[in-house]
mmCIF file of C-alpha atoms in Angstrom:
data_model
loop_
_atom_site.group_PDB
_atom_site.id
_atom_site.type_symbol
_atom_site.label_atom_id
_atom_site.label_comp_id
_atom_site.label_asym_id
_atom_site.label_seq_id
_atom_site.Cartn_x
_atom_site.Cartn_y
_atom_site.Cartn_z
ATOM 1 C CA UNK A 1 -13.184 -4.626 6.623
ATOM 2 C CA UNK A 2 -10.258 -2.612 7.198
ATOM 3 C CA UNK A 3 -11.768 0.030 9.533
ATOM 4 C CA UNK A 4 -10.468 2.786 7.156
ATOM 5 C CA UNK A 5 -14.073 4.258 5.316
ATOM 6 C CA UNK A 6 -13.069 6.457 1.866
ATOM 7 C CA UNK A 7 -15.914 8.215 0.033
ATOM 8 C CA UNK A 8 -16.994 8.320 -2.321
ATOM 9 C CA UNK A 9 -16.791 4.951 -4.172
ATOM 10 C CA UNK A 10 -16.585 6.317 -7.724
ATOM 11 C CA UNK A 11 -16.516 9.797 -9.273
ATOM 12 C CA UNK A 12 -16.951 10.544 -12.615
ATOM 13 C CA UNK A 13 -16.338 14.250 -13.925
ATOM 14 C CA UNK A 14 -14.540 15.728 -16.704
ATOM 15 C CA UNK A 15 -11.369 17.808 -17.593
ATOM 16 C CA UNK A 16 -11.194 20.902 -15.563
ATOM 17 C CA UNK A 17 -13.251 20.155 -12.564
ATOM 18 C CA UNK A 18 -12.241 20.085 -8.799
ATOM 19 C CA UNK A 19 -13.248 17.143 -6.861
ATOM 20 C CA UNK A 20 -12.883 15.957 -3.473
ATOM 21 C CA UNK A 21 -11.856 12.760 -1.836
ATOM 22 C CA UNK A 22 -12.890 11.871 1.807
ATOM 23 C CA UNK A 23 -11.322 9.572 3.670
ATOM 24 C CA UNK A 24 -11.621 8.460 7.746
ATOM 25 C CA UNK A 25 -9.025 6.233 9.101
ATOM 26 C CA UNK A 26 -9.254 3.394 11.539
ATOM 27 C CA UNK A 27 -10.043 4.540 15.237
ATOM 28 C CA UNK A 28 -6.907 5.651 16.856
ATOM 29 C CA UNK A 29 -4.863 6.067 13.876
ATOM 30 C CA UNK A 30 -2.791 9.202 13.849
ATOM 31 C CA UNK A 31 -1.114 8.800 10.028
ATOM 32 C CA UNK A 32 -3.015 8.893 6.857
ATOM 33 C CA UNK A 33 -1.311 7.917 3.228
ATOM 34 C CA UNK A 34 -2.784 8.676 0.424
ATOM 35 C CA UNK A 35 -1.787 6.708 -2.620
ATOM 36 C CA UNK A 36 -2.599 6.433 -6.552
ATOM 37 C CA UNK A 37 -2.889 3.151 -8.323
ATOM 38 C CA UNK A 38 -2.844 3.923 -12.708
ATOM 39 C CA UNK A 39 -2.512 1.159 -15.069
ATOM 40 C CA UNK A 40 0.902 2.678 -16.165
ATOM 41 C CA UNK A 41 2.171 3.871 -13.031
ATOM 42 C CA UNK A 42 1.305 0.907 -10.432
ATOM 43 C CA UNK A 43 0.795 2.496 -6.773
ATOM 44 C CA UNK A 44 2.218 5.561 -6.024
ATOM 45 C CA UNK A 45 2.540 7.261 -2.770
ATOM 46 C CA UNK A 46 1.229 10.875 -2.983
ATOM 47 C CA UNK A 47 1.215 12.522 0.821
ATOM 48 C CA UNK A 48 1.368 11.395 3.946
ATOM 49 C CA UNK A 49 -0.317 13.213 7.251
ATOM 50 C CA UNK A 50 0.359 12.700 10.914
ATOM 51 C CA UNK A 51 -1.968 14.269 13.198
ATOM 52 C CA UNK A 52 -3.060 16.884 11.620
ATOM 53 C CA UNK A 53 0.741 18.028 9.897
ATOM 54 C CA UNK A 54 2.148 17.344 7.071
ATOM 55 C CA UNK A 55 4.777 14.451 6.827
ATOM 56 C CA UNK A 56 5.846 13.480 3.698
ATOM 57 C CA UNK A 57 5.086 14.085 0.183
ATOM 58 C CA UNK A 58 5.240 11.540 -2.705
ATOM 59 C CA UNK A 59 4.933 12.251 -6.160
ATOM 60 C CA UNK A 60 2.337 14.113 -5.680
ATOM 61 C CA UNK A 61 1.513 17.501 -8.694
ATOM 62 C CA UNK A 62 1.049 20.776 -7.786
ATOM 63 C CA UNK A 63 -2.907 20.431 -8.700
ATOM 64 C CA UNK A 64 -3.044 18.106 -5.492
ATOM 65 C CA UNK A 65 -3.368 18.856 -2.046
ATOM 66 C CA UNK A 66 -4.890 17.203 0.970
ATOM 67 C CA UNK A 67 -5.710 18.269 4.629
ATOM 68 C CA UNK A 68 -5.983 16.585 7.560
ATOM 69 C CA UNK A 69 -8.716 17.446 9.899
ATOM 70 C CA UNK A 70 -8.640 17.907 13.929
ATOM 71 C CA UNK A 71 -10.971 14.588 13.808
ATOM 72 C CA UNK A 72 -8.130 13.111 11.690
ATOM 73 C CA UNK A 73 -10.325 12.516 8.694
ATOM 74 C CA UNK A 74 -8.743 13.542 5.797
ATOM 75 C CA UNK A 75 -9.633 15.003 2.369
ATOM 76 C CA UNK A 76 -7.390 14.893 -1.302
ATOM 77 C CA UNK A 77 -8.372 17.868 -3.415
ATOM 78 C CA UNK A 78 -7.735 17.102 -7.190
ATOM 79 C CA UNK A 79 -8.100 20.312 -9.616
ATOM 80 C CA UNK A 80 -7.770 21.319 -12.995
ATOM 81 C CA UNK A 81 -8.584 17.587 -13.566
ATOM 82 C CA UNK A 82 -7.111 15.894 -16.969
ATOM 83 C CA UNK A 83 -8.105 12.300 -18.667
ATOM 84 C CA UNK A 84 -4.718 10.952 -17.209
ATOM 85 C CA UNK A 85 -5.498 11.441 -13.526
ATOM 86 C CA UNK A 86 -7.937 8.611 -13.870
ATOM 87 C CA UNK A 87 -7.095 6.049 -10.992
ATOM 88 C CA UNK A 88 -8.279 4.579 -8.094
ATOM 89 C CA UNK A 89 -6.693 6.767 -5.266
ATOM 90 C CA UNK A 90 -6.376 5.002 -1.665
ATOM 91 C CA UNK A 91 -6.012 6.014 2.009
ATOM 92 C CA UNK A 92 -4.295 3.935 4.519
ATOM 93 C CA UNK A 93 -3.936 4.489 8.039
ATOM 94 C CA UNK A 94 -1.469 3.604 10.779
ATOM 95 C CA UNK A 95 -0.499 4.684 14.497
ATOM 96 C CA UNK A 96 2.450 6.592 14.972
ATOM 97 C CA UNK A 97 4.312 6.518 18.573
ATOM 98 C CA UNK A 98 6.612 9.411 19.794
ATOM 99 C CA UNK A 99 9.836 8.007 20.875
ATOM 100 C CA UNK A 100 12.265 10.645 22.711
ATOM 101 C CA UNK A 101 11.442 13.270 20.600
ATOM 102 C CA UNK A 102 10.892 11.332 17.162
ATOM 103 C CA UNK A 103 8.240 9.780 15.282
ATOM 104 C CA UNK A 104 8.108 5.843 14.392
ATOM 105 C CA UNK A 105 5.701 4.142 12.229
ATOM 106 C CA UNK A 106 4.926 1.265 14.353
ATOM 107 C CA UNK A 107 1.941 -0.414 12.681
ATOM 108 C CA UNK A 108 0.911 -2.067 9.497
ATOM 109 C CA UNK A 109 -0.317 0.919 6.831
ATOM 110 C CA UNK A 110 -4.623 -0.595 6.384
ATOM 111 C CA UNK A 111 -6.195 0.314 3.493
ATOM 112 C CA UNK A 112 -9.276 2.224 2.537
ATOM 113 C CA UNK A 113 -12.258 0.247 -0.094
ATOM 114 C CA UNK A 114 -10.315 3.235 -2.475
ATOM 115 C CA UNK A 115 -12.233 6.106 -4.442
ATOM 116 C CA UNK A 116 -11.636 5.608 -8.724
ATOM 117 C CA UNK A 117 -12.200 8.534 -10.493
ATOM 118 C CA UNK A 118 -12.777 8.252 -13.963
ATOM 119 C CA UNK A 119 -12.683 12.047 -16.254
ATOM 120 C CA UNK A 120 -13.552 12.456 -19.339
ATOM 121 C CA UNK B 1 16.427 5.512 -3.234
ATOM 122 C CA UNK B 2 14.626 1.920 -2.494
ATOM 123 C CA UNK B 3 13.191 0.039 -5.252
ATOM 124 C CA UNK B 4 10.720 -3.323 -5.268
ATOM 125 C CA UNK B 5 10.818 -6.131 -8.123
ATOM 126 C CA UNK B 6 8.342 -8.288 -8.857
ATOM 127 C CA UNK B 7 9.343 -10.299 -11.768
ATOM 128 C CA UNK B 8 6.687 -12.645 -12.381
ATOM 129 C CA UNK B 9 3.714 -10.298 -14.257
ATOM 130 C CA UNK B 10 1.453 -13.701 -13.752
ATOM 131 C CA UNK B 11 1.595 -17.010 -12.388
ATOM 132 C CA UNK B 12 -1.192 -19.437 -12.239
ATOM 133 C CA UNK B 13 -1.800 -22.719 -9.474
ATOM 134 C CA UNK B 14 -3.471 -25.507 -9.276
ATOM 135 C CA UNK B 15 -6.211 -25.436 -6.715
ATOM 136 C CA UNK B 16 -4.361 -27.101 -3.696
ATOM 137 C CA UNK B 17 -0.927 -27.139 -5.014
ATOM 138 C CA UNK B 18 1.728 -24.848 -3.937
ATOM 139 C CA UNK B 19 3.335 -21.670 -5.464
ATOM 140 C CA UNK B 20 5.771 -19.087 -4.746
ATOM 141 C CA UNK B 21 5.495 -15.314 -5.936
ATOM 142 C CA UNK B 22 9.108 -13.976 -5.849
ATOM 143 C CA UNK B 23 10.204 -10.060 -4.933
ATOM 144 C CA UNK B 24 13.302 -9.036 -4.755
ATOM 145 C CA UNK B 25 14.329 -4.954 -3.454
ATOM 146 C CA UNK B 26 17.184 -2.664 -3.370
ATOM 147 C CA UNK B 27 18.167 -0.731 -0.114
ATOM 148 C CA UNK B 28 20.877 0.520 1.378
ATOM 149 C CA UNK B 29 19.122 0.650 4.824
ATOM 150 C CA UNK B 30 19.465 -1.929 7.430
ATOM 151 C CA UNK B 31 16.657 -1.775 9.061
ATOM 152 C CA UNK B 32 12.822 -2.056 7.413
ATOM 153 C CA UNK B 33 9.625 -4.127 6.633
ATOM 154 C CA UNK B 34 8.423 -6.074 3.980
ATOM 155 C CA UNK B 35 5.125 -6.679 3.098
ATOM 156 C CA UNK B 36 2.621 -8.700 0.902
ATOM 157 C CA UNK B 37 -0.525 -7.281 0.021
ATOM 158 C CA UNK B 38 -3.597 -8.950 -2.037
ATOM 159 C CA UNK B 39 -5.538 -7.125 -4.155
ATOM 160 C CA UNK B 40 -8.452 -9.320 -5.642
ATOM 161 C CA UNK B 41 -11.537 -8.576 -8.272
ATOM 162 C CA UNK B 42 -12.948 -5.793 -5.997
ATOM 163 C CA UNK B 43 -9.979 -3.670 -5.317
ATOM 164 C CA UNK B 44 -9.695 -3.910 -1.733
ATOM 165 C CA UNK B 45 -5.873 -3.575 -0.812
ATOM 166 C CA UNK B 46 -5.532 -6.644 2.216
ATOM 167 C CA UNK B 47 -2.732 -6.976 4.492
ATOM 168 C CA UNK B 48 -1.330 -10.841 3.934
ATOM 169 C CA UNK B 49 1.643 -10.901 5.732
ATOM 170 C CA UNK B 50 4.340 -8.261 7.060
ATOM 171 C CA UNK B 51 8.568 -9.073 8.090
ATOM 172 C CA UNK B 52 10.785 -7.057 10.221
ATOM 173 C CA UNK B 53 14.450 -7.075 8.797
ATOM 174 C CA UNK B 54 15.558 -7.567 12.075
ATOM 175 C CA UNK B 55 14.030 -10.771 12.880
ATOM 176 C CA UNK B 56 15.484 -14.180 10.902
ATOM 177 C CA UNK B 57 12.601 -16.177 11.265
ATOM 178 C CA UNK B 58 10.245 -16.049 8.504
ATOM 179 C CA UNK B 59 6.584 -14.778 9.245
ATOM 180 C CA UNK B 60 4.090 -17.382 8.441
ATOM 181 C CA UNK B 61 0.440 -16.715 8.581
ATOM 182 C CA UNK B 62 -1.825 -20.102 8.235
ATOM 183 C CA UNK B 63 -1.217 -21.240 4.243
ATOM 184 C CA UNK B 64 0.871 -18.213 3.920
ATOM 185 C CA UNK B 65 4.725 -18.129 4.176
ATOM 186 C CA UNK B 66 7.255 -16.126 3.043
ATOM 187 C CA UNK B 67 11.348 -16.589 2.835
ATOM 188 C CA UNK B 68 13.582 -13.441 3.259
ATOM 189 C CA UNK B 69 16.795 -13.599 2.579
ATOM 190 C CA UNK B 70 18.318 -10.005 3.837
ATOM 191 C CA UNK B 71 22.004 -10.356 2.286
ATOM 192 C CA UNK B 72 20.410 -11.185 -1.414
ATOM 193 C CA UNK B 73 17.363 -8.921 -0.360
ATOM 194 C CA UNK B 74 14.581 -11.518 -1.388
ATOM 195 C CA UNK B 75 11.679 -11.645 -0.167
ATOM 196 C CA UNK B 76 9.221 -14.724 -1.482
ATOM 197 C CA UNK B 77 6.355 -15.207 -0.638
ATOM 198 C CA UNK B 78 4.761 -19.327 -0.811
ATOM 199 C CA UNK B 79 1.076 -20.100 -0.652
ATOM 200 C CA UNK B 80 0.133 -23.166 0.277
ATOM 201 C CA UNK B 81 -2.742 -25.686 -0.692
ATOM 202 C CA UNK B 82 -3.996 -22.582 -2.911
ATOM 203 C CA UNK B 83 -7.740 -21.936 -3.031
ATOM 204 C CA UNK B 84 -9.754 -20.445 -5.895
ATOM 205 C CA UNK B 85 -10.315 -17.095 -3.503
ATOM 206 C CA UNK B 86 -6.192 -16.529 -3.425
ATOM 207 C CA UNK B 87 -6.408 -15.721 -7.192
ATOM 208 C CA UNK B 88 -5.712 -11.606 -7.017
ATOM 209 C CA UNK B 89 -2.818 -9.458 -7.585
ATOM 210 C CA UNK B 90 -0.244 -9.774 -4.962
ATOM 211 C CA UNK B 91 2.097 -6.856 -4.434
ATOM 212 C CA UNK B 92 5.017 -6.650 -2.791
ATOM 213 C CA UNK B 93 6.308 -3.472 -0.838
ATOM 214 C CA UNK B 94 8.829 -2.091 1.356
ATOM 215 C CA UNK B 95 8.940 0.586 4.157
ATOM 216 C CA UNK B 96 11.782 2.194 5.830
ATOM 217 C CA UNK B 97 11.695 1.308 9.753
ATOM 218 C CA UNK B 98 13.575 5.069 9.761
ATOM 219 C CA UNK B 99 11.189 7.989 10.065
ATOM 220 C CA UNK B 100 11.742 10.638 8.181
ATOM 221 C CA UNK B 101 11.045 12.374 4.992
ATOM 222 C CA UNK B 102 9.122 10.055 2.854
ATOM 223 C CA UNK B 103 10.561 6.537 4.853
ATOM 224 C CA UNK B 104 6.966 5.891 6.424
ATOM 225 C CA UNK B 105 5.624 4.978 3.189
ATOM 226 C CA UNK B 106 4.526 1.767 1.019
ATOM 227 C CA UNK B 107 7.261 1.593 -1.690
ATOM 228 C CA UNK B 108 5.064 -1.384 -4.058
ATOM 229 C CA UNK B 109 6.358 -3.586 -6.914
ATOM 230 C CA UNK B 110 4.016 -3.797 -10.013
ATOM 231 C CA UNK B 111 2.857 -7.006 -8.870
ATOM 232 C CA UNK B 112 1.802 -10.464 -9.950
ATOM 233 C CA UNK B 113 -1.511 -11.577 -10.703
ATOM 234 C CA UNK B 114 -2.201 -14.806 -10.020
ATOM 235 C CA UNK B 115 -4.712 -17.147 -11.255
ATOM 236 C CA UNK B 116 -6.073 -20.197 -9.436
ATOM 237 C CA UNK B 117 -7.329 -22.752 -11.179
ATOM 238 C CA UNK B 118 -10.240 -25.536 -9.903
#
């Protein structure tokens, strides 16, 4: 067990719908990453948040957006769903130190149990 | 931009014998980690072993080993006396050790699946 909880476990829904991912990361963790793991894409980093901010984005579309909370749980909002955005999505966690004035991923990036949404 | 190789789509073991996944990457950084992850039936994504650039010695982790060469930017990773719970995909990825942008994230090969065999 990783630490990092994702709900929920599978989602099925179909073309058009909005759905929500939930993810908490590991006690202490400031950073969350979400990624998206397709047969023909492999694992693909879609957004990153560090404490609450927005750090990096991946290739992440325009019908995707996340949020991270004040309790540093964070959420992946997938809309206007279509067949090919079937994939197990992940969130991984890791601490983040200040350092003079910068930010340095110090830790290992653990990963969530994953959420795969299937639409048809 | 950085890119991860993993060339080997499957390999297969003998349970207790000895094999090597191979990675290789492109970067023009100096500075970064390397990691293996295993990703068996269920889907979990688990840490096996991590590598600073900076450091020469290889990380080893009970049966697990890797070798990382920096100047031919390999980075191998051996399994020894294999076990029927090793056989999973195994991915290899890279991370910046520069933050900034998009450097704090998991850049993954495709990975290798490999089957053990009793």
């Amino acid at each position: 067990d990783s630490g990092v909880t994702q709900t929920p476990k599978h989602l099925i829904t179909a073309t058009g719908q909005r759905v929500t991912l939930r993810c908490s990361p590991r006690s202490g963790d400031l950073s969350v990453y979400w990624y998206q793991q397709s047969l023909d894409q492999g694992l693909q980093f879609l957004i990153q948040y560090y404490n609450g901010e927005e750090r990096a984005k991946g290739n992440i579309l325009e019908r995707f957006s996340a949020q991270q909370f004040p309790d540093l749980h964070s959420e992946l909002n997938l809309s206007s769903l279509e067949l090919g955005d079937s994939a197990l999505y992940f969130c991984a966690s890791s601490v983040a130190m200040g350092l003079a004035g910068g930010l340095w991923p110090t830790d290992t990036q653990y990963f969530g149990p994953g959420t795969r949404l299937t639409v048809l | 931009a950085q890119t991860v190789t993993q060339s080997q789509p499957e390999m297969s073991v003998q349970e207790a014998e000895t094999v090597t996944l191979s990675c290789t990457y492109d970067t023009s950084e100096s500075d970064y980690y390397l990691f293996w992850y295993k990703q068996p039936p269920s889907r979990q994504m688990i840490l096996v072993i991590r590598q600073e650039a900076y450091k020469q010695q290889n990380a080893t982790e009970n049966r697990f080993s890797v070798n990382f060469q920096k100047a031919a930017k390999s980075f191998s990773l051996k399994i020894s006396d294999s076990q029927l719970g090793d056989a999973a995909m195994y991915f290899c990825a890279y991370r910046s050790a520069n933050y900034g942008g998009s450097q704090g994230n998991l850049i993954f090969g495709k990975g290798t699946k490999l089957s053990v065999k009793p």
